[in-house]
Coordinates of C-alpha atoms in Angstrom, one line a residue:
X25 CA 21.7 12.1 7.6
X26 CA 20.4 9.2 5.2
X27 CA 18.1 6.9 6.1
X28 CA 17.2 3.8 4.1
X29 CA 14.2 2.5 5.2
X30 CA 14.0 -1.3 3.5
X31 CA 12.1 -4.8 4.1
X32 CA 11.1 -7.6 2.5
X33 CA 8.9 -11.2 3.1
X34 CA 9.7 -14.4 1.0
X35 CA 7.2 -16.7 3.2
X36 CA 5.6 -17.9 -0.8
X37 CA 9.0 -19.8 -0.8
X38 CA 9.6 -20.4 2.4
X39 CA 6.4 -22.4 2.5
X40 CA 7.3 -24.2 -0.4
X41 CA 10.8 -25.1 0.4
X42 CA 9.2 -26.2 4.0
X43 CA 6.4 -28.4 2.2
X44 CA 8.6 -29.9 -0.3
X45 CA 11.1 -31.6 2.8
X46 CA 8.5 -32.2 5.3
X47 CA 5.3 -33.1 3.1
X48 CA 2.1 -31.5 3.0
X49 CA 0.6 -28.9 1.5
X50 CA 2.3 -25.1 1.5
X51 CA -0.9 -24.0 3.5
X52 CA 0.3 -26.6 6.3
X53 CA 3.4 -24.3 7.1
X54 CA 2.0 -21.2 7.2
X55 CA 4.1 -18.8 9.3
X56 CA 1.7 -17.1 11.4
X57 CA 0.7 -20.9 12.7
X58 CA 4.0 -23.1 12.8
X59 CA 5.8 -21.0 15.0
X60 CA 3.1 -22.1 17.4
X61 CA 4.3 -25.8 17.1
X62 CA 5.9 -27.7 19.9
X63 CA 4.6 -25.4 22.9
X64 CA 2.1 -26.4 25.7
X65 CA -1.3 -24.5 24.5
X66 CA -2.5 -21.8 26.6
X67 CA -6.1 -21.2 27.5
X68 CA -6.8 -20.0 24.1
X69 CA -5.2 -22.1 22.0
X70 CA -6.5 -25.0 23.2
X71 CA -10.2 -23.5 22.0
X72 CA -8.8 -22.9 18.7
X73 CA -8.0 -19.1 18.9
X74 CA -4.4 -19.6 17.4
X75 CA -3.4 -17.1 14.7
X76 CA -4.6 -13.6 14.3
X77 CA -7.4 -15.3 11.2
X78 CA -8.9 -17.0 14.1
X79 CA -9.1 -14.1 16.4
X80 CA -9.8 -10.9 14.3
X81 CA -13.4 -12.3 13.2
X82 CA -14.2 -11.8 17.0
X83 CA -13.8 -8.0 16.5
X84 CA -15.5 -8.5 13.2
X85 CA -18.7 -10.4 14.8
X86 CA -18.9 -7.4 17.6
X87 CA -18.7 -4.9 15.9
X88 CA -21.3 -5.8 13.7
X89 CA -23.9 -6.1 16.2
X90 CA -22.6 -2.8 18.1
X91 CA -23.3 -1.5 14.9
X92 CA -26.5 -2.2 14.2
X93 CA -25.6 -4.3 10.8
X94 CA -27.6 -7.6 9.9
X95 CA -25.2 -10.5 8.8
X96 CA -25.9 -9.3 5.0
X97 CA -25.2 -5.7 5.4
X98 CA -21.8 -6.3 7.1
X99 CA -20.9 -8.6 4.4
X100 CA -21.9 -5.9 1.7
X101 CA -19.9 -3.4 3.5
X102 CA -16.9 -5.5 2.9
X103 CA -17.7 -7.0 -0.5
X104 CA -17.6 -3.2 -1.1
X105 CA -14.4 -2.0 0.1
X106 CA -12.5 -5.0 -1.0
X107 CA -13.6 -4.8 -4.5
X108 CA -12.4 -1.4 -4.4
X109 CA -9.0 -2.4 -3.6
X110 CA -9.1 -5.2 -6.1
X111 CA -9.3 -2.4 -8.7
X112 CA -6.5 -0.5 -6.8
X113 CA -3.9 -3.8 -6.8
X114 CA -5.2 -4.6 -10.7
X115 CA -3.9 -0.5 -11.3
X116 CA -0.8 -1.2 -9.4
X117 CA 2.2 -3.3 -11.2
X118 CA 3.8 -3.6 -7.3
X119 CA 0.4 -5.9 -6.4
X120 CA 0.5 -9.6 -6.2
X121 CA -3.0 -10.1 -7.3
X122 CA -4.0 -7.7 -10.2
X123 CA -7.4 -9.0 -10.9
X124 CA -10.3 -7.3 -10.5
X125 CA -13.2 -8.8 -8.0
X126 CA -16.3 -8.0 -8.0
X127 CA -18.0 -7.8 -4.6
X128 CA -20.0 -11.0 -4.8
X129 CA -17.0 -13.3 -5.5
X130 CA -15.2 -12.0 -2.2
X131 CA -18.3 -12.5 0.0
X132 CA -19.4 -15.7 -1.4
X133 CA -17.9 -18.7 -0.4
X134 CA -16.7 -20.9 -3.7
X135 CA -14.3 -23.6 -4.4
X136 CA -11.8 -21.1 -5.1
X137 CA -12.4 -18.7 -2.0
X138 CA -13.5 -21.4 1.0
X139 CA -14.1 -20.0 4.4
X140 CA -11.6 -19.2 6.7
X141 CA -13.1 -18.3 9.9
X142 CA -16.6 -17.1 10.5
X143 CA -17.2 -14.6 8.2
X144 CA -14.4 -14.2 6.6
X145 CA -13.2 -15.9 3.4
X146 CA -10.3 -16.5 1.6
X147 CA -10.1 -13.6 -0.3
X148 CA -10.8 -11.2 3.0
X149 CA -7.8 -12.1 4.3
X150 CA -4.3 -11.1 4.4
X151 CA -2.2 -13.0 1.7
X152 CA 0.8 -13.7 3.5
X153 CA 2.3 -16.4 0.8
X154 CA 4.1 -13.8 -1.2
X155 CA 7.7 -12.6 -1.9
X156 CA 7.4 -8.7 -1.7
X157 CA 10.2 -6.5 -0.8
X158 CA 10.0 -2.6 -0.4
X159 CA 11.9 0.4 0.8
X160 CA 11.9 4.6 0.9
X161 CA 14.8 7.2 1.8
X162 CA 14.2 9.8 4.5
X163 CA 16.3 12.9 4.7
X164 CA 16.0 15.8 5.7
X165 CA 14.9 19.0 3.1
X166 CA 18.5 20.2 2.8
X167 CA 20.5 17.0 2.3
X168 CA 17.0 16.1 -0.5
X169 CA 18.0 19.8 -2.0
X170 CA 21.8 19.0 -2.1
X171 CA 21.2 15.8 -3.9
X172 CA 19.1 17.6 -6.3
X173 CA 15.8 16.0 -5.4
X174 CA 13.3 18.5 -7.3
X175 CA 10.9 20.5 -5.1
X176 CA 7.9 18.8 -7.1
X177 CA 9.1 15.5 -5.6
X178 CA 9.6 16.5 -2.5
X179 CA 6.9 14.4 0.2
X180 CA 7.6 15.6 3.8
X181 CA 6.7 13.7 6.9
X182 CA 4.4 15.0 9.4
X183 CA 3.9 13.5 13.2
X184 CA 3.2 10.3 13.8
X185 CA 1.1 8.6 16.9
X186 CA 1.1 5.0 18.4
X187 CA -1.1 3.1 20.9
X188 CA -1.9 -0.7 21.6
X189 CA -3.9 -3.0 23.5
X190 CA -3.2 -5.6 25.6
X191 CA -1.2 -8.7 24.4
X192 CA -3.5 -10.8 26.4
X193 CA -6.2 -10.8 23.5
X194 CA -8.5 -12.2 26.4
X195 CA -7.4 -9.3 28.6
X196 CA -9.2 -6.5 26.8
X197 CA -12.2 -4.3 27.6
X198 CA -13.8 -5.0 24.6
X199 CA -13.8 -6.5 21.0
X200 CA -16.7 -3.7 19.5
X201 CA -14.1 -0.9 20.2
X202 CA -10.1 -0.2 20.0
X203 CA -8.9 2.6 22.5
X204 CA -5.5 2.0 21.0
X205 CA -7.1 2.5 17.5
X206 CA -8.8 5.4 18.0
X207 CA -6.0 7.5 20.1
X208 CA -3.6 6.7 17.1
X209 CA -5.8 7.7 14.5
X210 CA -6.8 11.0 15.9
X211 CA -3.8 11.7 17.6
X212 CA -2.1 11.3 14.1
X213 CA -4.3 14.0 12.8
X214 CA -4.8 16.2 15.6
X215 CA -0.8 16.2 16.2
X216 CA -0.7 17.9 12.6
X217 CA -3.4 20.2 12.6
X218 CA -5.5 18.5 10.3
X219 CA -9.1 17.0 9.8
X220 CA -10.3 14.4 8.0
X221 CA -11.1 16.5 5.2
X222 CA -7.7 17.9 4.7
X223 CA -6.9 14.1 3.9
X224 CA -7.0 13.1 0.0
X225 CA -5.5 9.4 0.3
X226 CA -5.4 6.9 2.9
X227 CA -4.0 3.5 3.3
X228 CA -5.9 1.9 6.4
X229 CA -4.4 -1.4 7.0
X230 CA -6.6 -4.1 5.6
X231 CA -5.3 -7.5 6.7
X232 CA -9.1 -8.5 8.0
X233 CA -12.4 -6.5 7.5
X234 CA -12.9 -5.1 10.5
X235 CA -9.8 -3.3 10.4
X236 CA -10.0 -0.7 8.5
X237 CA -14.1 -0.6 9.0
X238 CA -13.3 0.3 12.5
X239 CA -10.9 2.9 10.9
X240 CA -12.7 4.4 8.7
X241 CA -15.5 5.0 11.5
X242 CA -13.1 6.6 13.8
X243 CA -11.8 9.4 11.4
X244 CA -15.2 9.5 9.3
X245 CA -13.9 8.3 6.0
X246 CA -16.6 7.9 3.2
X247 CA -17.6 4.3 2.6
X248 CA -17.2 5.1 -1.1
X249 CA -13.8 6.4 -1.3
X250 CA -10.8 3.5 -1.7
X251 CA -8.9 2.6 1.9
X252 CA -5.5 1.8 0.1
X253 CA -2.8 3.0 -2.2
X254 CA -1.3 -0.1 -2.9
X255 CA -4.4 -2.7 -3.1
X256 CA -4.7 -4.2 0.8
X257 CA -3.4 -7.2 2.0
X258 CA -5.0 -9.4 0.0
X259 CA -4.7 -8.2 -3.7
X260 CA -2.0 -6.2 -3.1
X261 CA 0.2 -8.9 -1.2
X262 CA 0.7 -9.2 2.6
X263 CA 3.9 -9.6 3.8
X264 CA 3.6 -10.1 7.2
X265 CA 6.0 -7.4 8.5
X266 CA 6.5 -5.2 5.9
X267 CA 3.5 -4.3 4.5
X268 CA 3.2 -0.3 5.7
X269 CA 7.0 -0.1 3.6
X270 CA 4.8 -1.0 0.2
X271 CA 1.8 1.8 1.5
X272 CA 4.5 4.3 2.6
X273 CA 6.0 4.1 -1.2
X274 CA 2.6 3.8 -3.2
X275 CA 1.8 6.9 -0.9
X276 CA 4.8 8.7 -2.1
X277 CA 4.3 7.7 -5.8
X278 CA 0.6 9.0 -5.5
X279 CA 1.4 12.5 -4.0
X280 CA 4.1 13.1 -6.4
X281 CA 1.7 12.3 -9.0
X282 CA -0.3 15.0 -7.6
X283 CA -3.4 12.5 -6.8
X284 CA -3.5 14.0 -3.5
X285 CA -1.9 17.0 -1.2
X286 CA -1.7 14.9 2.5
X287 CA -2.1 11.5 2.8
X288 CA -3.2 8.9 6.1
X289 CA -0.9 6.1 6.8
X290 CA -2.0 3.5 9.6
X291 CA -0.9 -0.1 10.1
X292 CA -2.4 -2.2 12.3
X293 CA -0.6 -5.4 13.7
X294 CA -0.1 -8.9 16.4
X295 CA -3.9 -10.2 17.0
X296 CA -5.5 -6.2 16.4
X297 CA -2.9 -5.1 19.2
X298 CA -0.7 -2.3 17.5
X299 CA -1.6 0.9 15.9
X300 CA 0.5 3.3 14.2
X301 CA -0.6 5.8 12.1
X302 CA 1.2 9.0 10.3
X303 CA 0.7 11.8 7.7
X304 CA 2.8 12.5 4.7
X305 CA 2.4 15.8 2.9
X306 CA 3.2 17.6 -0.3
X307 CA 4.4 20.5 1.7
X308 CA 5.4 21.2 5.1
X309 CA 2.9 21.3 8.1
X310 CA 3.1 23.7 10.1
X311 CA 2.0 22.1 13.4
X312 CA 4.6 19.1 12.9
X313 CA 7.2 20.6 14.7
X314 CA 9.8 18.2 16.1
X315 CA 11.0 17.0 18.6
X316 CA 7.6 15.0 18.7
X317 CA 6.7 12.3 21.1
X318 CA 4.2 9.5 19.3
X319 CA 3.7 7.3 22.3
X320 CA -0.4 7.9 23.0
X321 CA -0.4 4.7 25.2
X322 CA -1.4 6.8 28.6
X323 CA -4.3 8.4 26.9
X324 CA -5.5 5.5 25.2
X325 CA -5.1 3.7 28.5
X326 CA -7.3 6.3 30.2
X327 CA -9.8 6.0 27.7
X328 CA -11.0 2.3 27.9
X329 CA -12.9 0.9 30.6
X330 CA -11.4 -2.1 32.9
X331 CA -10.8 -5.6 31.3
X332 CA -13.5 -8.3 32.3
X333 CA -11.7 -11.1 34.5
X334 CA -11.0 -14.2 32.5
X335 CA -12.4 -17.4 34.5
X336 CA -11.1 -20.2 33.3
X337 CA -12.7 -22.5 35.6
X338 CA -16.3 -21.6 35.1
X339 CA -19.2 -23.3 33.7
X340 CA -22.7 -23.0 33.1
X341 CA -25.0 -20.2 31.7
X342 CA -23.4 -17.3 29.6
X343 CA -24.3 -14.8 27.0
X344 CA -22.1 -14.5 24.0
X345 CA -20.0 -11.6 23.5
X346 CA -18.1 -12.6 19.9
X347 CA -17.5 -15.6 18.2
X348 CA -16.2 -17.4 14.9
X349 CA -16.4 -20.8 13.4
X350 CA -13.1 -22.0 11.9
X351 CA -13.1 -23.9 8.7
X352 CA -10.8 -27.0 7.7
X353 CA -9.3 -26.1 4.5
X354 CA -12.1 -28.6 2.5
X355 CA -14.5 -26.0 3.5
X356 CA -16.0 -27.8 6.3
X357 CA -16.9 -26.3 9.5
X358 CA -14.0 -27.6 11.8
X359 CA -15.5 -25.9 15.1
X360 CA -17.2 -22.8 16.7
X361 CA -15.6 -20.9 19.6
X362 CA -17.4 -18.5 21.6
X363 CA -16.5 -16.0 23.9
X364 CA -19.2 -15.5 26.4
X365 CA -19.5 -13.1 29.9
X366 CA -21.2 -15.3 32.8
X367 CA -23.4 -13.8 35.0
X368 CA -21.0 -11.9 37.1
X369 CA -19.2 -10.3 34.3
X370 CA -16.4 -12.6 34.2
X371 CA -15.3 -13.7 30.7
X372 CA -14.6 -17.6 29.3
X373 CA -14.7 -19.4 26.6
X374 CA -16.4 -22.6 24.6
X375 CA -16.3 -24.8 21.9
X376 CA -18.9 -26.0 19.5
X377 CA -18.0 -29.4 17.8
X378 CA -18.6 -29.4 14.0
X379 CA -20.7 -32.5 14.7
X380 CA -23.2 -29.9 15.9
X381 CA -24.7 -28.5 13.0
X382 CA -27.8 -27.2 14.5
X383 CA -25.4 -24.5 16.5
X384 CA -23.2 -24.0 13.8
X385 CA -25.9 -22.9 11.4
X386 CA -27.4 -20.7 14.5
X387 CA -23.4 -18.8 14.3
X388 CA -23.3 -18.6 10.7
X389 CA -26.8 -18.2 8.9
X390 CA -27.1 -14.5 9.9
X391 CA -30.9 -15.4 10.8
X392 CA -30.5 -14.3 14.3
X393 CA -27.5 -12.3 15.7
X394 CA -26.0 -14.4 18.4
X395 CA -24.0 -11.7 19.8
X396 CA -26.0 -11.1 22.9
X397 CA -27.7 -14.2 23.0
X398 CA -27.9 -16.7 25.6
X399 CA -26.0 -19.9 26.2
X400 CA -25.1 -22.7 28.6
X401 CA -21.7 -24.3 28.3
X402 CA -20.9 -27.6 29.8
X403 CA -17.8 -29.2 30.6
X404 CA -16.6 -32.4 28.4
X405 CA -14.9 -35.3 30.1
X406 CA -12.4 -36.3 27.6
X407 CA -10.3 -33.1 27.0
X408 CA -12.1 -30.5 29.6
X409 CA -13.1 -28.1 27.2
X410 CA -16.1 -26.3 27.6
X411 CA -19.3 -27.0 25.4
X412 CA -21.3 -24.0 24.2
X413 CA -25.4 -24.7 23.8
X414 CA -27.3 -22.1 23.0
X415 CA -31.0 -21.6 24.9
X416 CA -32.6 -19.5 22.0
X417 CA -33.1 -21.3 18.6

């Protein structure tokens, strides 16, 4: 048996083509928003939690204060790893973007890289406005051998592992931690006898920060050492669904290269709700025996804690649990939302109107970590949405 493994993303043109009859920008037809168009909101969506930009920054912002980071340091730590993969897409005549960045210029909002949504800027983000096909051949060893595929070529698959979290992004336990991350990560190398250090080359998906940050902690993978083969969603190009084809043939390319003996695939995808990951190997592993079942979902399920109860009704005092501010594309604050647990636990959310630059500054300046803070929101007359004001300044 043959199988051809083969996508590709032509969203750049789709854009275009859908700009060019129905006016606007090619920004204004982004996929991952339009197809929201023409339906009744949902809880939310109506506070501006729409595509994954809006809502991966609330993993991002949590995770930095479970973590102990300062605003600055968080921001450094991704300056970092994204200049890294700059240097891996500029290396890589498959990339999209092939110029280097330096750490600085990703971090640093500019006329050229305006903010997206609190903290992320335009260059932390996935670039989905490409046209980027890929594909890969798996076989098994005697059908590569009777085609003549030399051994030295040869890159076996090992097991893989999957788990996810809820779809109801409001219906998880938690946006410091992924239970579906974790069990796919180590069940991926636990399921073929490996540790992290029998791993030369990764490719942890990158299409926000916190992704592969969150990765990298769960399998111990050095700060210093590049997260992608092929140059991460944004310098590398981020087709929206085919992404882990382009890793899974840089990957091959690299281990045929001899750059590595095993290497770490893991894709990450919906609003941080799907994890895959899988190993690839220069020779066979021993403990990937198949059949092989990669569903992990029961034991990621028994590893997280019960989802807070979403109260959509409540007002008054809160303490913040996450958070962004989303950005028109002039650059200008647009709004804050806020996810907050009142005092019983329960979890709802609130806007903060751009008008209200005192609260946006308190969200974004990195002065004081509002994660944990305190808050009253209030109900508005006009459209019912709830008002977030914080009590500490």
């Amino acid at each position: 048996t043959v199988a051809a493994v083969v996508g590709a993303e032509a969203l750049r043109t789709a854009a275009r083509r859908a700009a060019a009859a129905a006016g606007g920008s090619e920004g204004d037809h982004n996929a991952m928003r339009v197809r929201h168009r023409g339906r009744a909101p949902d809880y939310r969506q109506r506070y501006g939690l729409t595509a994954p930009v809006d809502v991966y920054p609330l993993y991002e912002n949590a995770t930095r204060a479970a973590w102990g980071q300062s605003l600055a340091e968080a921001q450094a730590e991704t300056g970092a790893m994204w200049a890294a993969m700059s240097r891996v897409a500029a290396d890589n005549p498959q990339a999209w973007l092939r110029t280097e960045r330096a750490a600085e210029e990703i971090i640093q909002p500019s006329a050229d890289n305006r903010p997206i949504a609190f903290p992320y800027t335009k260059l932390m983000v996935a670039n989905s406005s490409v046209n980027q096909g890929a594909g890969f051949i798996v076989t098994s060893l005697a059908e590569a051998r009777a085609r003549g595929v030399p051994a030295n070529q040869l890159v076996y698959v090992g097991h893989g592992a999957a788990a996810h979290e809820s779809d109801d992004v409001l219906g998880r336990e938690t946006y410091a931690a992924s239970a579906g991350m974790r069990t796919s990560l180590e069940g991926a190398l636990t399921a073929n006898g490996l540790g992290i250090g029998d791993i030369d080359l990764v490719e942890l998906y990158s299409c926000f920060p916190c992704v592969p940050k969150m990765a990298l902690r769960i399998i111990g993978w050095p700060e210093d050492r590049p997260v992608s083969v092929v140059g991460g969603l944004t310098f590398g190009g981020g087709p929206i669904g085919n992404y882990m084809s382009h890793a899974v043939a840089a990957m091959v390319v690299r281990l045929r290269s001899g750059d590595g003996h095993n290497g770490l695939l893991f894709g990450n995808g919906g609003f941080a709700t799907h994890n895959h990951s899988i190993v690839v190997s220069r020779a066979p592993l021993s403990a990937a025996r198949f059949p092989h079942d990669f569903d992990q979902q029961k034991r990621a399920d028994a590893a997280r804690g019960p989802a807070p109860a979403v109260n959509e009704r409540y007002a008054g005092a809160g303490t913040i649990e996450s958070y962004t501010v989303l950005y028109a594309r002039t650059g200008a604050a647009s709004a804050g939302v806020v996810v907050a647990r009142n005092p019983a636990g329960e979890r709802f959310l609130a806007t903060v109107a751009a008008e209200d630059t005192a609260t946006i500054q308190f969200l974004s300046d990195g002065r004081v970590e509002p994660v944990g803070t305190s808050g009253v929101a209030t109900r508005r007359s006009d459209d019912g949405l709830l008002t977030w004001t914080p009590t500490v300044a």
